[in-house]
């Protein structure tokens, strides 16, 4: 697939991969590839966003996403303000919209928001004039994680045109509560991959089959067909009632250990968005083994988030 001559990026926000086209996704990933090299320089900065301000507004816990956005913004020379639910006026009852408008009134160009409510990023984007990037909204989407996962797959498998046709990707585990799964599904399908969702029936929402995914309950049966395994964390904090008999039983049927990995293709890629429950969905020898892309995902996240910040703020200027 070549660069489309008539293509023009025009998104002021990145809220969900569902609302991006395949061309949009490829354009973001190509931009990320161009920016990847900045992080290898001794002076890790370009002036692309000099004089611009990015605000991180995180109402849920986060390590890698938050740090990744902060570093991405500073590598583009933007100023970064870091706010969290705790310690800000939100703890005093201020609404997300009021907090967003207040920050914007101080001259912010982009707000990166994480919130436990699905749809929070969309409603914030309607309330402010600056750009909004969704860093995870409830169980809905986590678009930059989906983009960095797809970027990692394409880079590792030499798909320089970001066309994933012919590849089979399994997303395994707690699909029901995973915004990472939803973003991956939309992006992977748009770029031509086949997606198999694997997990116990209680953690696999039927609706995703309508998008064109295959659903499977028996991990071992599908393993030999898979090119990429994306192992998800059990979202214990979002699971209301018990949805599987025990963690031990879950690990037995769905955990990726070295014995199970032997049933897969020898060159299968192993991914995990982090944070990992080692010994539950993935064992340490697999997570730290040669097929794992886990740290590469973290590194690639920087370039992808640099691309997202750069693109949304450039759309806002035109
Ligand atoms: C994910 C998240 O917060 O949605 N983590 C991340 O951003 N890397 C996945 C998770 O919490 O399991």
mmCIF file of C-alpha atoms and ligand atoms in Angstrom:
data_model
loop_
_atom_site.group_PDB
_atom_site.id
_atom_site.type_symbol
_atom_site.label_atom_id
_atom_site.label_comp_id
_atom_site.label_asym_id
_atom_site.label_seq_id
_atom_site.Cartn_x
_atom_site.Cartn_y
_atom_site.Cartn_z
ATOM 1 C CA UNK A 1 0.000 0.000 0.000
ATOM 2 C CA UNK A 2 1.430 3.356 -0.956
ATOM 3 C CA UNK A 3 0.918 6.836 0.459
ATOM 4 C CA UNK A 4 -2.356 8.075 -0.891
ATOM 5 C CA UNK A 5 -1.670 11.349 -2.678
ATOM 6 C CA UNK A 6 -5.088 12.792 -1.872
ATOM 7 C CA UNK A 7 -4.946 11.837 1.798
ATOM 8 C CA UNK A 8 -5.137 14.599 4.380
ATOM 9 C CA UNK A 9 -5.033 14.110 8.169
ATOM 10 C CA UNK A 10 -7.875 16.104 9.730
ATOM 11 C CA UNK A 11 -8.481 14.738 13.248
ATOM 12 C CA UNK A 12 -8.212 17.234 16.075
ATOM 13 C CA UNK A 13 -8.763 14.452 18.612
ATOM 14 C CA UNK A 14 -7.843 10.787 18.926
ATOM 15 C CA UNK A 15 -10.672 9.230 20.930
ATOM 16 C CA UNK A 16 -11.079 5.736 19.509
ATOM 17 C CA UNK A 17 -9.580 3.562 16.787
ATOM 18 C CA UNK A 18 -13.144 2.735 15.784
ATOM 19 C CA UNK A 19 -13.509 6.245 14.390
ATOM 20 C CA UNK A 20 -10.227 6.191 12.421
ATOM 21 C CA UNK A 21 -9.964 4.855 8.886
ATOM 22 C CA UNK A 22 -7.295 2.409 7.740
ATOM 23 C CA UNK A 23 -5.575 5.339 5.995
ATOM 24 C CA UNK A 24 -5.634 7.381 9.209
ATOM 25 C CA UNK A 25 -4.086 4.493 11.134
ATOM 26 C CA UNK A 26 -1.366 3.949 8.559
ATOM 27 C CA UNK A 27 -0.631 7.664 8.488
ATOM 28 C CA UNK A 28 -0.195 7.772 12.289
ATOM 29 C CA UNK A 29 2.068 4.717 12.182
ATOM 30 C CA UNK A 30 4.173 6.121 9.337
ATOM 31 C CA UNK A 31 4.533 9.367 11.276
ATOM 32 C CA UNK A 32 5.610 7.324 14.314
ATOM 33 C CA UNK A 33 8.230 5.543 12.246
ATOM 34 C CA UNK A 34 9.646 8.897 11.201
ATOM 35 C CA UNK A 35 9.827 9.970 14.848
ATOM 36 C CA UNK A 36 11.282 6.729 16.200
ATOM 37 C CA UNK A 37 14.805 7.880 15.535
ATOM 38 C CA UNK A 38 14.507 10.921 17.851
ATOM 39 C CA UNK A 39 14.634 8.644 20.901
ATOM 40 C CA UNK A 40 17.960 7.179 19.810
ATOM 41 C CA UNK A 41 19.744 10.558 19.670
ATOM 42 C CA UNK A 42 21.900 11.761 22.542
ATOM 43 C CA UNK A 43 19.769 14.933 22.618
ATOM 44 C CA UNK A 44 16.304 13.354 22.486
ATOM 45 C CA UNK A 45 14.339 16.378 21.320
ATOM 46 C CA UNK A 46 12.878 17.982 18.224
ATOM 47 C CA UNK A 47 11.270 21.417 18.256
ATOM 48 C CA UNK A 48 7.969 20.339 16.649
ATOM 49 C CA UNK A 49 5.759 21.406 19.578
ATOM 50 C CA UNK A 50 7.922 24.166 21.056
ATOM 51 C CA UNK A 51 5.752 26.708 22.838
ATOM 52 C CA UNK A 52 2.804 24.299 23.033
ATOM 53 C CA UNK A 53 1.354 22.902 26.241
ATOM 54 C CA UNK A 54 0.146 19.346 26.831
ATOM 55 C CA UNK A 55 -1.841 18.512 29.985
ATOM 56 C CA UNK A 56 -1.998 14.957 31.332
ATOM 57 C CA UNK A 57 -5.274 14.479 33.178
ATOM 58 C CA UNK A 58 -5.277 11.027 34.776
ATOM 59 C CA UNK A 59 -8.177 9.963 36.988
ATOM 60 C CA UNK A 60 -7.101 6.313 37.079
ATOM 61 C CA UNK A 61 -3.807 4.693 38.031
ATOM 62 C CA UNK A 62 -1.189 4.477 35.334
ATOM 63 C CA UNK A 63 2.554 4.085 35.104
ATOM 64 C CA UNK A 64 3.594 3.417 31.555
ATOM 65 C CA UNK A 65 0.915 5.355 29.674
ATOM 66 C CA UNK A 66 1.361 8.472 31.732
ATOM 67 C CA UNK A 67 5.157 8.465 31.632
ATOM 68 C CA UNK A 68 5.047 7.635 27.944
ATOM 69 C CA UNK A 69 2.826 10.637 27.134
ATOM 70 C CA UNK A 70 4.965 12.912 29.319
ATOM 71 C CA UNK A 71 8.173 11.831 27.587
ATOM 72 C CA UNK A 72 6.540 11.944 24.163
ATOM 73 C CA UNK A 73 5.418 15.539 24.720
ATOM 74 C CA UNK A 74 8.789 16.614 26.050
ATOM 75 C CA UNK A 75 10.640 14.975 23.141
ATOM 76 C CA UNK A 76 8.578 17.237 20.892
ATOM 77 C CA UNK A 77 9.637 20.203 23.108
ATOM 78 C CA UNK A 78 6.124 20.854 24.474
ATOM 79 C CA UNK A 79 5.608 21.972 28.072
ATOM 80 C CA UNK A 80 3.817 19.294 30.105
ATOM 81 C CA UNK A 81 1.453 19.754 33.047
ATOM 82 C CA UNK A 82 0.637 16.646 35.040
ATOM 83 C CA UNK A 83 -2.659 16.436 36.920
ATOM 84 C CA UNK A 84 -4.349 13.551 38.643
ATOM 85 C CA UNK A 85 -7.782 13.055 40.197
ATOM 86 C CA UNK A 86 -6.240 12.878 43.629
ATOM 87 C CA UNK A 87 -4.878 16.215 44.725
ATOM 88 C CA UNK A 88 -6.808 18.234 42.124
ATOM 89 C CA UNK A 89 -10.186 19.949 42.414
ATOM 90 C CA UNK A 90 -11.854 16.810 41.062
ATOM 91 C CA UNK A 91 -11.362 15.385 44.542
ATOM 92 C CA UNK A 92 -13.499 18.327 45.729
ATOM 93 C CA UNK A 93 -16.311 17.377 43.344
ATOM 94 C CA UNK A 94 -15.453 19.386 40.214
ATOM 95 C CA UNK A 95 -16.755 17.771 37.019
ATOM 96 C CA UNK A 96 -14.452 16.538 34.291
ATOM 97 C CA UNK A 97 -15.825 19.214 31.967
ATOM 98 C CA UNK A 98 -15.130 22.011 34.435
ATOM 99 C CA UNK A 99 -11.626 20.713 35.113
ATOM 100 C CA UNK A 100 -10.979 20.460 31.367
ATOM 101 C CA UNK A 101 -12.269 23.963 30.661
ATOM 102 C CA UNK A 102 -10.239 25.382 33.548
ATOM 103 C CA UNK A 103 -7.039 23.818 32.279
ATOM 104 C CA UNK A 104 -7.813 24.942 28.766
ATOM 105 C CA UNK A 105 -8.309 28.523 29.959
ATOM 106 C CA UNK A 106 -4.634 28.483 30.958
ATOM 107 C CA UNK A 107 -3.631 28.002 27.336
ATOM 108 C CA UNK A 108 -3.358 24.252 26.935
ATOM 109 C CA UNK A 109 -3.158 22.882 23.372
ATOM 110 C CA UNK A 110 -3.877 19.207 24.071
ATOM 111 C CA UNK A 111 -5.358 17.256 26.964
ATOM 112 C CA UNK A 112 -4.461 13.591 27.431
ATOM 113 C CA UNK A 113 -7.205 12.047 29.545
ATOM 114 C CA UNK A 114 -7.660 8.734 31.365
ATOM 115 C CA UNK A 115 -10.927 8.096 33.161
ATOM 116 C CA UNK A 116 -12.875 5.153 34.553
ATOM 117 C CA UNK A 117 -16.025 6.098 32.612
ATOM 118 C CA UNK A 118 -16.465 4.890 29.039
ATOM 119 C CA UNK A 119 -17.126 7.959 26.900
ATOM 120 C CA UNK A 120 -15.296 10.401 29.205
ATOM 121 C CA UNK A 121 -12.786 11.438 26.532
ATOM 122 C CA UNK A 122 -15.548 12.059 23.996
ATOM 123 C CA UNK A 123 -17.536 14.257 26.356
ATOM 124 C CA UNK A 124 -14.411 16.210 27.292
ATOM 125 C CA UNK A 125 -13.641 16.763 23.589
ATOM 126 C CA UNK A 126 -17.103 18.299 23.166
ATOM 127 C CA UNK A 127 -16.569 20.676 26.049
ATOM 128 C CA UNK A 128 -13.167 22.122 25.098
ATOM 129 C CA UNK A 129 -11.678 23.719 21.993
ATOM 130 C CA UNK A 130 -8.230 22.147 22.375
ATOM 131 C CA UNK A 131 -7.269 18.645 21.226
ATOM 132 C CA UNK A 132 -8.099 15.600 23.335
ATOM 133 C CA UNK A 133 -6.335 12.238 23.275
ATOM 134 C CA UNK A 134 -7.988 9.310 25.014
ATOM 135 C CA UNK A 135 -5.497 7.479 27.254
ATOM 136 C CA UNK A 136 -8.122 4.912 28.278
ATOM 137 C CA UNK A 137 -11.802 5.445 29.080
ATOM 138 C CA UNK A 138 -13.353 2.709 31.211
ATOM 139 C CA UNK A 139 -13.898 -0.455 29.211
ATOM 140 C CA UNK A 140 -14.298 1.400 25.929
ATOM 141 C CA UNK A 141 -11.011 2.142 24.122
ATOM 142 C CA UNK A 142 -7.323 2.842 24.661
ATOM 143 C CA UNK A 143 -6.424 3.950 21.138
ATOM 144 C CA UNK A 144 -2.727 4.712 21.620
ATOM 145 C CA UNK A 145 -2.194 1.257 23.159
ATOM 146 C CA UNK A 146 -3.932 -0.339 20.169
ATOM 147 C CA UNK A 147 -1.807 1.737 17.802
ATOM 148 C CA UNK A 148 1.458 0.888 19.523
ATOM 149 C CA UNK A 149 0.564 -2.812 19.567
ATOM 150 C CA UNK A 150 -0.147 -2.744 15.847
ATOM 151 C CA UNK A 151 3.023 -0.742 15.217
ATOM 152 C CA UNK A 152 5.033 -3.353 17.142
ATOM 153 C CA UNK A 153 3.511 -6.234 15.174
ATOM 154 C CA UNK A 154 4.186 -4.523 11.851
ATOM 155 C CA UNK A 155 7.773 -3.585 12.758
ATOM 156 C CA UNK A 156 8.638 -7.042 14.131
ATOM 157 C CA UNK A 157 7.140 -8.842 11.156
ATOM 158 C CA UNK A 158 8.567 -6.521 8.501
ATOM 159 C CA UNK A 159 5.208 -5.148 7.350
ATOM 160 C CA UNK A 160 6.666 -1.780 6.392
ATOM 161 C CA UNK A 161 3.466 -0.723 4.637
ATOM 162 C CA UNK A 162 1.388 -1.473 7.777
ATOM 163 C CA UNK A 163 -0.744 -3.931 5.846
ATOM 164 C CA UNK A 164 -1.468 -6.881 8.137
ATOM 165 C CA UNK A 165 -3.391 -9.097 5.741
ATOM 166 C CA UNK A 166 -2.664 -12.799 6.104
ATOM 167 C CA UNK A 167 -1.743 -12.470 9.809
ATOM 168 C CA UNK A 168 -3.733 -14.099 12.597
ATOM 169 C CA UNK A 169 -3.672 -12.346 15.956
ATOM 170 C CA UNK A 170 -5.116 -13.921 19.108
ATOM 171 C CA UNK A 171 -6.158 -11.646 21.961
ATOM 172 C CA UNK A 172 -6.398 -13.784 25.044
ATOM 173 C CA UNK A 173 -8.095 -13.333 28.397
ATOM 174 C CA UNK A 174 -10.366 -10.755 29.905
ATOM 175 C CA UNK A 175 -11.773 -9.322 26.693
ATOM 176 C CA UNK A 176 -15.003 -8.176 28.342
ATOM 177 C CA UNK A 177 -13.356 -5.554 30.528
ATOM 178 C CA UNK A 178 -10.520 -4.600 28.213
ATOM 179 C CA UNK A 179 -10.322 -1.299 26.384
ATOM 180 C CA UNK A 180 -7.002 -2.536 24.988
ATOM 181 C CA UNK A 181 -8.786 -5.463 23.345
ATOM 182 C CA UNK A 182 -11.442 -3.227 21.800
ATOM 183 C CA UNK A 183 -8.892 -0.817 20.331
ATOM 184 C CA UNK A 184 -6.779 -3.672 19.004
ATOM 185 C CA UNK A 185 -9.762 -5.388 17.408
ATOM 186 C CA UNK A 186 -10.822 -2.275 15.503
ATOM 187 C CA UNK A 187 -7.312 -1.479 14.316
ATOM 188 C CA UNK A 188 -6.271 -5.013 13.408
ATOM 189 C CA UNK A 189 -9.425 -5.672 11.395
ATOM 190 C CA UNK A 190 -9.091 -2.359 9.547
ATOM 191 C CA UNK A 191 -5.535 -3.241 8.535
ATOM 192 C CA UNK A 192 -6.572 -6.659 7.258
ATOM 193 C CA UNK A 193 -5.560 -9.053 10.074
ATOM 194 C CA UNK A 194 -7.671 -11.957 11.260
ATOM 195 C CA UNK A 195 -8.516 -11.694 14.968
ATOM 196 C CA UNK A 196 -9.338 -14.578 17.307
ATOM 197 C CA UNK A 197 -10.601 -13.660 20.769
ATOM 198 C CA UNK A 198 -9.807 -16.362 23.298
ATOM 199 C CA UNK A 199 -11.183 -16.689 26.818
ATOM 200 C CA UNK A 200 -13.787 -18.240 29.067
ATOM 201 C CA UNK A 201 -17.375 -17.569 27.916
ATOM 202 C CA UNK A 202 -17.992 -15.140 30.805
ATOM 203 C CA UNK A 203 -15.137 -12.902 29.628
ATOM 204 C CA UNK A 204 -15.946 -12.921 25.880
ATOM 205 C CA UNK A 205 -18.665 -10.470 24.815
ATOM 206 C CA UNK A 206 -20.631 -11.925 21.882
ATOM 207 C CA UNK A 207 -20.933 -8.513 20.212
ATOM 208 C CA UNK A 208 -17.325 -8.605 19.080
ATOM 209 C CA UNK A 209 -18.072 -11.559 16.811
ATOM 210 C CA UNK A 210 -20.327 -9.221 14.816
ATOM 211 C CA UNK A 211 -17.298 -7.069 14.006
ATOM 212 C CA UNK A 212 -15.733 -10.058 12.285
ATOM 213 C CA UNK A 213 -13.678 -11.703 15.053
ATOM 214 C CA UNK A 214 -13.602 -15.425 15.671
ATOM 215 C CA UNK A 215 -14.360 -16.400 19.287
ATOM 216 C CA UNK A 216 -12.665 -19.399 20.904
ATOM 217 C CA UNK A 217 -12.837 -20.899 24.370
ATOM 218 C CA UNK A 218 -10.164 -23.548 23.936
ATOM 219 C CA UNK A 219 -6.809 -21.810 23.770
ATOM 220 C CA UNK A 220 -4.805 -24.944 22.969
ATOM 221 C CA UNK A 221 -6.923 -25.689 19.894
ATOM 222 C CA UNK A 222 -6.261 -22.351 18.182
ATOM 223 C CA UNK A 223 -2.588 -21.982 19.177
ATOM 224 C CA UNK A 224 -1.056 -23.625 16.084
ATOM 225 C CA UNK A 225 -2.794 -21.079 13.791
ATOM 226 C CA UNK A 226 -1.574 -17.947 15.531
ATOM 227 C CA UNK A 227 1.126 -15.467 14.417
ATOM 228 C CA UNK A 228 0.758 -13.040 17.328
ATOM 229 C CA UNK A 229 -0.457 -13.674 20.876
ATOM 230 C CA UNK A 230 -1.616 -10.643 22.839
ATOM 231 C CA UNK A 231 -2.080 -11.691 26.474
ATOM 232 C CA UNK A 232 -4.359 -9.464 28.551
ATOM 233 C CA UNK A 233 -4.342 -8.771 32.243
ATOM 234 C CA UNK A 234 -7.343 -9.956 34.224
ATOM 235 C CA UNK A 235 -8.941 -6.653 35.217
ATOM 236 C CA UNK A 236 -9.635 -7.652 38.814
ATOM 237 C CA UNK A 237 -10.637 -4.067 39.646
ATOM 238 C CA UNK A 238 -13.418 -4.096 36.999
ATOM 239 C CA UNK A 239 -14.777 -7.601 37.555
ATOM 240 C CA UNK A 240 -17.908 -7.263 39.697
ATOM 241 C CA UNK A 241 -18.807 -10.842 40.508
ATOM 242 C CA UNK A 242 -16.650 -13.895 40.099
ATOM 243 C CA UNK A 243 -16.473 -14.755 36.382
ATOM 244 C CA UNK A 244 -14.224 -17.814 36.550
ATOM 245 C CA UNK A 245 -13.838 -20.440 39.260
ATOM 246 C CA UNK A 246 -10.354 -19.500 40.476
ATOM 247 C CA UNK A 247 -7.217 -17.715 39.378
ATOM 248 C CA UNK A 248 -5.448 -21.063 39.408
ATOM 249 C CA UNK A 249 -7.953 -22.598 37.049
ATOM 250 C CA UNK A 250 -7.790 -19.541 34.785
ATOM 251 C CA UNK A 251 -4.004 -19.853 34.603
ATOM 252 C CA UNK A 252 -4.344 -23.544 33.830
ATOM 253 C CA UNK A 253 -6.573 -23.005 30.787
ATOM 254 C CA UNK A 254 -5.507 -19.568 29.560
ATOM 255 C CA UNK A 255 -2.131 -18.744 31.078
ATOM 256 C CA UNK A 256 0.804 -18.651 28.665
ATOM 257 C CA UNK A 257 3.611 -20.823 30.011
ATOM 258 C CA UNK A 258 6.523 -22.429 28.204
ATOM 259 C CA UNK A 259 4.707 -25.774 27.787
ATOM 260 C CA UNK A 260 1.764 -24.117 26.098
ATOM 261 C CA UNK A 261 4.040 -21.945 23.972
ATOM 262 C CA UNK A 262 5.493 -25.128 22.439
ATOM 263 C CA UNK A 263 2.115 -25.769 20.806
ATOM 264 C CA UNK A 264 2.380 -22.486 18.934
ATOM 265 C CA UNK A 265 4.464 -21.690 15.872
ATOM 266 C CA UNK A 266 8.141 -21.354 16.764
ATOM 267 C CA UNK A 267 8.201 -17.732 15.609
ATOM 268 C CA UNK A 268 4.970 -16.614 17.309
ATOM 269 C CA UNK A 269 5.195 -13.107 18.828
ATOM 270 C CA UNK A 270 4.165 -12.702 22.465
ATOM 271 C CA UNK A 271 2.688 -9.381 23.544
ATOM 272 C CA UNK A 272 1.245 -7.931 26.742
ATOM 273 C CA UNK A 273 0.152 -4.318 27.289
ATOM 274 C CA UNK A 274 1.261 -4.372 30.929
ATOM 275 C CA UNK A 275 0.931 -4.307 33.849
ATOM 276 C CA UNK A 276 1.384 -8.093 33.987
ATOM 277 C CA UNK A 277 0.047 -10.542 36.544
ATOM 278 C CA UNK A 278 3.057 -12.839 36.296
ATOM 279 C CA UNK A 279 2.026 -16.437 36.898
ATOM 280 C CA UNK A 280 -1.607 -15.741 35.965
ATOM 281 C CA UNK A 281 -1.984 -14.798 32.291
ATOM 282 C CA UNK A 282 1.722 -15.107 31.501
ATOM 283 C CA UNK A 283 4.698 -16.833 33.117
ATOM 284 C CA UNK A 284 7.963 -15.035 33.663
ATOM 285 C CA UNK A 285 10.033 -17.246 31.385
ATOM 286 C CA UNK A 286 7.697 -16.417 28.491
ATOM 287 C CA UNK A 287 7.338 -12.720 29.354
ATOM 288 C CA UNK A 288 11.114 -12.366 29.512
ATOM 289 C CA UNK A 289 11.846 -14.846 26.705
ATOM 290 C CA UNK A 290 13.054 -14.310 23.127
ATOM 291 C CA UNK A 291 9.591 -14.186 21.551
ATOM 292 C CA UNK A 292 8.360 -11.479 23.897
ATOM 293 C CA UNK A 293 7.859 -7.974 22.482
ATOM 294 C CA UNK A 294 6.741 -6.505 25.800
ATOM 295 C CA UNK A 295 9.541 -3.997 26.301
ATOM 296 C CA UNK A 296 9.581 -3.178 22.602
ATOM 297 C CA UNK A 297 5.899 -2.254 22.953
ATOM 298 C CA UNK A 298 6.821 0.217 25.693
ATOM 299 C CA UNK A 299 9.592 1.744 23.576
ATOM 300 C CA UNK A 300 7.361 1.965 20.505
ATOM 301 C CA UNK A 301 4.658 3.608 22.604
ATOM 302 C CA UNK A 302 6.793 6.727 22.772
ATOM 303 C CA UNK A 303 7.079 7.164 19.011
ATOM 304 C CA UNK A 304 3.380 6.416 18.523
ATOM 305 C CA UNK A 305 2.342 8.937 21.175
ATOM 306 C CA UNK A 306 4.709 11.535 19.729
ATOM 307 C CA UNK A 307 2.981 11.011 16.391
ATOM 308 C CA UNK A 308 -0.483 11.327 17.954
ATOM 309 C CA UNK A 309 0.379 14.524 19.839
ATOM 310 C CA UNK A 310 2.006 16.032 16.791
ATOM 311 C CA UNK A 311 -0.853 15.167 14.454
ATOM 312 C CA UNK A 312 -3.743 16.322 16.641
ATOM 313 C CA UNK A 313 -2.094 19.639 17.398
ATOM 314 C CA UNK A 314 -1.216 20.198 13.752
ATOM 315 C CA UNK A 315 -4.859 19.535 12.774
ATOM 316 C CA UNK A 316 -5.979 22.054 15.384
ATOM 317 C CA UNK A 317 -3.822 24.745 13.762
ATOM 318 C CA UNK A 318 -5.231 24.374 10.246
HETATM 319 C C1 LIG B 1 -3.851 -1.081 30.157
HETATM 320 C C2 LIG B 1 -4.925 -0.119 30.598
HETATM 321 O O1 LIG B 1 -4.763 0.629 31.538
HETATM 322 O O2 LIG B 1 -5.947 -0.142 29.932
HETATM 323 N N1 LIG B 1 -2.576 -0.750 30.565
HETATM 324 C C3 LIG B 1 -1.861 0.133 29.814
HETATM 325 O O3 LIG B 1 -2.305 1.205 29.504
HETATM 326 N N2 LIG B 1 -0.654 -0.283 29.404
HETATM 327 C C4 LIG B 1 -4.153 -2.482 30.381
HETATM 328 C C5 LIG B 1 -4.427 -2.941 31.774
HETATM 329 O O4 LIG B 1 -4.600 -2.172 32.697
HETATM 330 O O5 LIG B 1 -4.518 -4.162 31.923
#
